[in-house]
Amino acid sequence: MFRPLELFIGLRYARARRRSQFISFISVVSIVCITISVMALITVMSVMNGFDYQLRSRILGAVSHVTISAYPGEALPAWQQDLAEVRKLPHVVGAAPYLELQSFLAGRGSTGAQIRGVDPAIEPQVSAFNAHMVTGQFQSLQPGSWHILLGNDLATKLGLAVGDKVLVVIPRMHSSPLTGSLPVTRSFTVSGIYALGMEEYDANMALIDIHDAEALQGIHGPGGIRVQLDDMNRAAQVARQLQNGLGPQVFVSTWMDDNSNFFSALAMEKKVMFIILSLIVLVAVINLVSMLMMLVTDKQAEIAILRTLGSTPRSIMGTFMVQGVLVGVVGIALGVSLGCLLSWQVPAIVKLIERIFHVTFLSPDVYYISEVPSRLDPVDVLAVAVVTFLFALLATIYPAWRASRTQPAQALRYE
């Protein structure tokens, strides 16, 4: 009458009955444990995704997706033709020339820094410096103006503000009959200060006009071209196309090459956290094994009756697997729902806790990111749900097998 029979009996066993209230309580505990573990795993993975996304966004605010560069100290040959060819490629949304110099800066203080010569008219196509200006104007960089933009931390080291002078020393020797060989020096005016939120760029990089950079370096033409794509994950594909098209006289790299160790460490940390938190799910599933073993012991008489009525061992095994899988599915459904909701509200919850207890979890003076981010990834949610379901399915096998091995005569001996 009821098909499939295993599903019908398994659902009947899942209901609370007077004689099995304790087992029903254990079932609820198992559901709660699975729910909490799934919720915690989804939330942690979302927070790690948020950190990864924020760090990528900030790094890519200064680093282009693909970089075409000449050999050190040389200008890029036929750069205007190369720039036109790059812009014709699919997925390319921006391209701009650049020239990088190693320098020593002296103001009220002194420090070494990297100077990047850029074209202010098209540089916003490949970087986000113009969107992170604290004071001054990005467009103040003009040929022959000898203006310079400093990162906020670099400006603090040098003790400079907008309008101050900074001496730039380039390690390129030039000779004269009176002074002999001396490095190239030039006084610049600070015309702006930016803050990307990354120590590497805020404390160690300055921007000048690309023509001023060429004059300092003593070359004609940029040292490379920086390329921005509509999808940063296509960087390797576009880089191969560029390398094949431009030939061996240039070197083509991607943002993944320039930051491979950093992002590899983030990816490895995410995998390790997933494995560790999956063990929490495994611990929660152990409760499911205990519940099913007690259920099998409690239902010995019913199992024996089903066997005498013609149920096969496979049918008995399927009945108890239905019971375990049902508990797992309910726990997974609740855990996924609550985990998605918590991941969505993590930033607001953290801010509320900081206001109530007057604490700061991520100090902007120490960390790149001052707020706890969260980014929910459907792939991660699906992976968590599948892994938990597999654990729950495996947990049902041994208790169900024990139930299928029940001998009717022995089970009914004292009934």
Coordinates of C-alpha atoms in Angstrom, one line a residue:
M1 CA 0.0 0.0 0.0
F2 CA 2.8 2.4 0.9
R3 CA 5.6 2.8 -1.6
P4 CA 8.4 2.9 -1.0
L5 CA 7.9 1.1 2.3
E6 CA 11.3 2.0 3.7
L7 CA 10.5 5.7 3.4
F8 CA 7.1 5.3 5.0
I9 CA 8.5 3.4 8.0
G10 CA 11.5 5.7 8.3
L11 CA 9.3 8.7 8.5
R12 CA 7.1 7.0 11.1
Y13 CA 10.2 6.3 13.3
A14 CA 11.1 10.0 13.1
R15 CA 8.0 11.0 14.9
A16 CA 7.9 11.3 18.7
R17 CA 6.2 8.5 20.5
R18 CA 5.6 7.9 24.1
R19 CA 7.9 4.9 24.3
S20 CA 10.8 6.6 22.5
Q21 CA 10.9 10.2 23.8
F22 CA 14.5 9.9 24.7
I23 CA 15.5 8.8 21.2
S24 CA 13.5 11.7 19.8
F25 CA 15.4 14.0 22.1
I26 CA 18.7 12.6 20.8
S27 CA 17.4 13.2 17.3
V28 CA 16.7 16.8 18.1
V29 CA 20.2 17.1 19.6
S30 CA 21.7 15.6 16.5
I31 CA 19.8 18.1 14.3
V32 CA 21.0 21.0 16.4
C33 CA 24.6 19.9 16.4
I34 CA 24.6 19.5 12.6
T35 CA 22.8 22.9 12.2
I36 CA 25.4 24.7 14.4
S37 CA 28.4 23.1 12.7
V38 CA 27.1 23.8 9.1
M39 CA 26.2 27.4 10.1
A40 CA 29.7 27.9 11.6
L41 CA 31.4 26.5 8.6
I42 CA 29.5 28.6 6.1
T43 CA 30.0 31.8 8.2
V44 CA 33.8 31.2 8.5
M45 CA 34.2 30.5 4.8
S46 CA 32.2 33.6 4.0
V47 CA 34.4 35.8 6.2
M48 CA 37.5 34.4 4.6
N49 CA 36.0 35.0 1.2
G50 CA 35.4 38.6 2.3
F51 CA 39.0 39.1 3.4
D52 CA 40.2 37.6 0.2
Y53 CA 38.0 39.8 -1.9
Q54 CA 38.9 43.0 0.0
L55 CA 42.6 42.2 -0.2
R56 CA 42.4 41.5 -3.9
S57 CA 40.5 44.7 -4.6
R58 CA 43.0 46.8 -2.7
I59 CA 46.0 45.2 -4.2
L60 CA 44.5 45.5 -7.7
G61 CA 43.9 49.2 -6.9
A62 CA 47.6 49.6 -7.5
V63 CA 48.6 46.5 -9.5
S64 CA 47.1 45.9 -12.9
H65 CA 45.7 42.6 -14.1
V66 CA 48.5 42.2 -16.8
T67 CA 51.8 44.1 -17.0
I68 CA 53.9 44.4 -20.2
S69 CA 57.4 45.5 -19.3
A70 CA 60.7 46.1 -21.0
Y71 CA 64.1 45.0 -19.6
P72 CA 65.3 47.0 -16.6
G73 CA 66.6 50.5 -17.4
E74 CA 65.2 50.4 -21.0
A75 CA 62.2 51.9 -22.6
L76 CA 59.5 49.7 -24.2
P77 CA 60.2 49.6 -28.0
A78 CA 57.4 50.7 -30.2
W79 CA 55.2 51.2 -27.1
Q80 CA 52.5 53.3 -29.0
Q81 CA 52.0 50.5 -31.5
D82 CA 51.9 47.9 -28.6
L83 CA 49.4 50.0 -26.7
A84 CA 47.1 50.2 -29.7
E85 CA 47.3 46.4 -30.2
V86 CA 46.6 45.7 -26.6
R87 CA 43.4 47.8 -26.6
K88 CA 42.1 45.7 -29.5
L89 CA 42.2 42.5 -27.6
P90 CA 38.9 41.1 -26.1
H91 CA 38.3 41.5 -22.4
V92 CA 40.7 44.5 -22.2
V93 CA 39.0 47.5 -20.7
G94 CA 42.0 49.8 -20.2
A95 CA 45.7 50.1 -20.8
A96 CA 48.2 52.8 -19.8
P97 CA 51.9 53.3 -20.0
Y98 CA 54.1 53.6 -16.9
L99 CA 57.7 53.9 -15.8
E100 CA 59.0 52.8 -12.3
L101 CA 62.1 54.2 -10.6
Q102 CA 63.9 53.3 -7.4
S103 CA 64.6 56.5 -5.4
F104 CA 65.5 58.1 -2.1
L105 CA 63.2 60.8 -0.8
A106 CA 64.2 63.5 1.6
G107 CA 61.9 66.0 3.4
R108 CA 61.9 66.6 7.1
G109 CA 62.6 62.9 7.2
S110 CA 64.1 60.5 4.6
T111 CA 63.4 57.1 3.3
G112 CA 63.7 54.9 0.2
A113 CA 60.6 54.6 -2.1
Q114 CA 59.4 53.4 -5.5
I115 CA 58.4 56.2 -7.9
R116 CA 55.9 55.3 -10.6
G117 CA 55.6 57.6 -13.6
V118 CA 52.0 57.6 -14.9
D119 CA 49.8 59.4 -17.5
P120 CA 47.1 61.1 -15.3
A121 CA 44.7 61.2 -18.2
I122 CA 44.4 57.4 -18.7
E123 CA 45.9 56.0 -15.5
P124 CA 42.4 55.7 -13.9
Q125 CA 41.7 53.0 -16.5
V126 CA 44.2 50.7 -14.8
S127 CA 44.4 51.8 -11.1
A128 CA 42.4 53.4 -8.3
F129 CA 44.8 56.0 -7.0
N130 CA 42.5 58.8 -8.3
A131 CA 39.6 57.4 -6.2
H132 CA 41.6 57.3 -3.0
M133 CA 43.0 60.8 -2.8
V134 CA 43.0 62.2 0.8
T135 CA 44.1 65.7 -0.1
G136 CA 45.1 67.4 -3.4
Q137 CA 44.1 66.4 -6.9
F138 CA 45.3 63.4 -9.0
Q139 CA 45.2 65.5 -12.2
S140 CA 47.8 67.9 -10.7
L141 CA 50.4 65.6 -12.3
Q142 CA 51.3 67.5 -15.5
P143 CA 54.4 67.3 -17.7
G144 CA 57.1 69.6 -16.4
S145 CA 55.2 70.6 -13.3
W146 CA 57.5 68.4 -11.1
H147 CA 54.6 67.5 -8.9
I148 CA 54.5 64.3 -6.8
L149 CA 51.8 62.4 -5.0
L150 CA 52.7 60.5 -1.8
G151 CA 51.0 57.7 0.1
N152 CA 49.7 58.9 3.4
D153 CA 52.1 56.7 5.4
L154 CA 55.0 57.8 3.2
A155 CA 54.1 61.5 3.7
T156 CA 54.0 60.9 7.5
K157 CA 57.5 59.3 7.4
L158 CA 58.8 62.3 5.4
G159 CA 56.9 64.8 7.6
L160 CA 55.4 66.5 4.5
A161 CA 52.0 67.9 3.5
V162 CA 50.5 69.3 0.3
G163 CA 52.6 72.2 -0.9
D164 CA 55.9 71.1 0.8
K165 CA 59.0 70.3 -1.2
V166 CA 60.7 66.9 -1.3
L167 CA 64.1 66.1 -2.7
V168 CA 64.1 63.0 -5.0
V169 CA 67.4 61.2 -5.6
I170 CA 67.7 58.7 -8.4
P171 CA 70.5 56.1 -8.5
R172 CA 71.6 57.1 -12.0
M173 CA 75.0 58.7 -12.2
H174 CA 75.7 61.7 -14.3
S175 CA 79.1 63.5 -14.7
S176 CA 80.2 67.1 -15.1
P177 CA 83.7 68.7 -15.1
L178 CA 83.0 70.6 -12.0
T179 CA 81.2 68.1 -9.7
G180 CA 82.3 64.8 -11.1
S181 CA 79.9 61.8 -10.9
L182 CA 76.8 62.4 -8.9
P183 CA 73.3 60.8 -8.7
V184 CA 70.4 62.6 -10.3
T185 CA 68.5 64.8 -7.9
R186 CA 65.4 66.9 -8.4
S187 CA 63.1 68.9 -6.1
F188 CA 59.4 68.1 -6.3
T189 CA 56.3 69.7 -4.9
V190 CA 53.9 67.6 -3.0
S191 CA 50.5 68.1 -4.8
G192 CA 48.5 65.3 -3.2
I193 CA 48.3 62.5 -0.7
Y194 CA 46.5 59.2 -1.3
A195 CA 45.5 56.3 0.9
L196 CA 44.9 52.9 -0.7
G197 CA 44.7 51.1 2.6
M198 CA 47.7 48.8 1.8
E199 CA 50.9 49.4 3.7
E200 CA 53.0 48.3 0.7
Y201 CA 51.7 51.2 -1.4
D202 CA 50.8 53.8 1.1
A203 CA 54.3 53.7 2.7
N204 CA 56.6 52.9 -0.2
M205 CA 55.2 54.4 -3.4
A206 CA 55.0 57.9 -4.9
L207 CA 53.5 59.0 -8.3
I208 CA 54.8 61.5 -10.7
D209 CA 54.0 62.4 -14.4
I210 CA 55.5 59.9 -16.8
H211 CA 57.3 62.6 -18.8
D212 CA 59.0 63.8 -15.6
A213 CA 59.9 60.2 -14.9
E214 CA 61.5 59.8 -18.3
A215 CA 63.5 62.9 -17.8
L216 CA 64.8 61.6 -14.4
Q217 CA 65.7 58.2 -15.9
G218 CA 67.2 59.7 -19.0
I219 CA 65.2 57.6 -21.5
H220 CA 62.5 58.3 -24.1
G221 CA 59.4 56.2 -23.7
P222 CA 57.7 54.3 -20.9
G223 CA 59.1 51.2 -19.2
G224 CA 55.9 49.2 -19.8
I225 CA 52.2 49.1 -20.2
R226 CA 49.7 48.1 -17.5
V227 CA 46.4 46.4 -18.7
Q228 CA 43.1 46.1 -17.0
L229 CA 40.6 43.4 -17.9
D230 CA 36.8 42.9 -17.4
D231 CA 37.6 39.7 -15.5
M232 CA 40.8 39.3 -13.5
N233 CA 40.6 35.5 -13.8
R234 CA 41.4 35.8 -17.5
A235 CA 44.7 37.4 -16.8
A236 CA 46.8 34.3 -17.6
Q237 CA 44.9 33.7 -20.9
V238 CA 45.4 37.3 -22.0
A239 CA 49.1 37.3 -20.9
R240 CA 49.8 34.3 -23.1
Q241 CA 48.2 36.1 -26.1
L242 CA 50.3 39.2 -25.5
Q243 CA 53.5 37.3 -25.0
N244 CA 53.0 35.4 -28.3
G245 CA 52.0 38.5 -30.1
L246 CA 54.6 41.0 -28.8
G247 CA 57.6 38.6 -28.9
P248 CA 60.5 37.9 -26.6
Q249 CA 61.7 41.6 -26.4
V250 CA 59.1 42.2 -23.7
F251 CA 58.2 40.5 -20.5
V252 CA 54.5 39.9 -19.7
S253 CA 53.3 39.1 -16.1
T254 CA 50.0 39.0 -14.3
W255 CA 48.7 40.1 -10.9
M256 CA 48.8 36.4 -9.9
D257 CA 52.5 36.2 -10.7
D258 CA 53.4 39.4 -8.8
N259 CA 51.4 38.3 -5.7
S260 CA 51.5 34.5 -6.1
N261 CA 52.9 33.7 -2.6
F262 CA 50.3 36.0 -0.9
F263 CA 47.3 34.6 -2.6
S264 CA 48.6 31.0 -2.5
A265 CA 48.8 31.5 1.3
L266 CA 45.2 32.8 1.4
A267 CA 44.0 29.9 -0.7
M268 CA 45.9 27.3 1.5
E269 CA 44.5 28.9 4.7
K270 CA 41.0 28.6 3.3
K271 CA 41.4 25.0 2.5
V272 CA 42.9 24.2 5.9
M273 CA 40.1 26.0 7.7
F274 CA 37.5 24.1 5.6
I275 CA 39.2 20.8 6.6
I276 CA 39.4 21.7 10.3
L277 CA 35.8 22.9 10.4
S278 CA 34.6 19.8 8.5
L279 CA 35.9 17.8 11.5
I280 CA 33.4 19.7 13.6
V281 CA 30.7 18.5 11.2
L282 CA 32.1 15.0 11.6
V283 CA 31.8 15.3 15.4
A284 CA 28.3 16.4 15.1
V285 CA 27.5 13.5 12.9
I286 CA 28.7 11.1 15.6
N287 CA 25.6 12.0 17.6
L288 CA 23.7 10.7 14.6
V289 CA 25.4 7.3 14.9
S290 CA 24.6 7.1 18.6
M291 CA 20.9 8.0 18.0
L292 CA 20.6 5.3 15.3
M293 CA 22.2 2.7 17.4
M294 CA 19.8 3.4 20.2
L295 CA 16.9 3.4 17.8
V296 CA 18.0 0.0 16.4
T297 CA 18.1 -1.4 20.0
D298 CA 14.7 0.1 20.8
K299 CA 13.1 -1.3 17.6
Q300 CA 14.3 -4.9 17.8
A301 CA 10.8 -6.3 18.1
E302 CA 9.5 -4.2 15.2
I303 CA 12.4 -5.3 13.1
A304 CA 11.7 -8.9 13.9
I305 CA 8.1 -8.6 13.0
L306 CA 9.0 -6.9 9.7
R307 CA 11.4 -9.7 8.9
T308 CA 8.7 -12.4 9.6
L309 CA 6.3 -10.5 7.3
G310 CA 8.8 -10.8 4.5
S311 CA 11.0 -7.7 4.7
T312 CA 14.5 -8.3 3.3
P313 CA 17.7 -7.2 5.1
R314 CA 18.2 -4.6 2.4
S315 CA 14.7 -3.2 3.1
I316 CA 15.4 -3.0 6.9
M317 CA 18.8 -1.3 6.2
G318 CA 17.1 1.2 3.9
T319 CA 14.5 2.0 6.6
F320 CA 17.1 3.1 9.1
M321 CA 19.2 4.9 6.5
V322 CA 16.1 7.0 5.8
Q323 CA 15.8 7.9 9.4
G324 CA 19.5 9.0 9.6
V325 CA 19.5 10.8 6.3
L326 CA 16.3 12.7 7.3
V327 CA 18.0 14.0 10.4
G328 CA 21.0 15.0 8.4
V329 CA 18.9 16.8 5.7
V330 CA 16.9 18.7 8.3
G331 CA 20.1 19.8 10.0
I332 CA 21.7 20.8 6.8
A333 CA 18.7 22.8 5.7
L334 CA 18.6 24.7 9.0
G335 CA 22.3 25.2 9.0
V336 CA 22.5 26.5 5.4
S337 CA 19.6 28.9 6.1
L338 CA 21.0 30.3 9.3
G339 CA 24.6 30.3 8.0
C340 CA 23.6 32.4 5.0
L341 CA 21.6 34.8 7.2
L342 CA 24.5 35.1 9.7
S343 CA 27.1 35.6 6.8
W344 CA 24.9 38.4 5.4
Q345 CA 24.7 40.1 8.8
V346 CA 28.3 39.5 10.1
P347 CA 29.6 43.1 9.5
A348 CA 26.6 44.6 11.2
I349 CA 26.8 42.1 14.1
V350 CA 30.5 42.9 14.6
K351 CA 29.9 46.6 14.6
L352 CA 27.2 46.2 17.2
I353 CA 29.5 44.1 19.5
E354 CA 32.2 46.8 19.1
R355 CA 29.8 49.5 20.1
I356 CA 28.4 47.6 23.1
F357 CA 31.7 46.4 24.5
H358 CA 33.8 49.3 23.3
V359 CA 36.4 47.0 21.6
T360 CA 38.0 47.1 18.1
F361 CA 38.6 43.7 16.5
L362 CA 40.6 45.0 13.5
S363 CA 42.5 48.2 14.3
P364 CA 43.2 50.2 11.2
D365 CA 46.7 51.0 12.5
V366 CA 47.6 47.3 12.4
Y367 CA 45.5 45.6 9.8
Y368 CA 44.9 46.4 6.1
I369 CA 41.2 46.0 6.6
S370 CA 39.4 47.8 9.5
E371 CA 36.1 46.0 9.2
V372 CA 35.2 42.3 9.3
P373 CA 34.0 41.6 5.7
S374 CA 31.8 38.8 4.5
R375 CA 31.2 37.5 1.0
L376 CA 28.8 34.5 0.6
D377 CA 29.9 32.1 -2.2
P378 CA 27.2 29.7 -3.5
V379 CA 29.9 27.2 -4.4
D380 CA 31.2 27.1 -0.8
V381 CA 27.6 26.7 0.5
L382 CA 27.0 23.8 -1.9
A383 CA 30.3 22.2 -0.9
V384 CA 29.5 22.4 2.8
A385 CA 26.0 20.9 2.2
V386 CA 27.4 18.1 0.1
V387 CA 30.1 17.2 2.6
T388 CA 27.7 17.2 5.5
F389 CA 25.2 15.1 3.6
L390 CA 27.9 12.5 2.8
F391 CA 29.0 12.4 6.4
A392 CA 25.4 11.9 7.5
L393 CA 24.9 9.2 4.8
L394 CA 28.1 7.3 5.9
A395 CA 27.0 7.6 9.6
T396 CA 23.8 5.6 8.8
I397 CA 25.5 2.7 7.2
Y398 CA 26.8 0.8 10.3
P399 CA 23.6 1.2 12.5
A400 CA 21.4 0.2 9.5
W401 CA 23.6 -2.8 8.8
R402 CA 23.3 -3.9 12.4
A403 CA 19.5 -3.5 12.1
S404 CA 19.5 -5.7 8.9
R405 CA 21.4 -8.4 10.8
T406 CA 18.7 -8.8 13.5
Q407 CA 17.5 -12.4 13.9
P408 CA 13.6 -12.6 14.4
A409 CA 13.7 -15.6 16.7
Q410 CA 16.3 -14.1 19.0
A411 CA 14.7 -10.6 19.0
L412 CA 11.2 -12.0 19.9
R413 CA 12.4 -14.5 22.5
Y414 CA 11.5 -12.3 25.5
E415 CA 8.5 -10.4 23.9

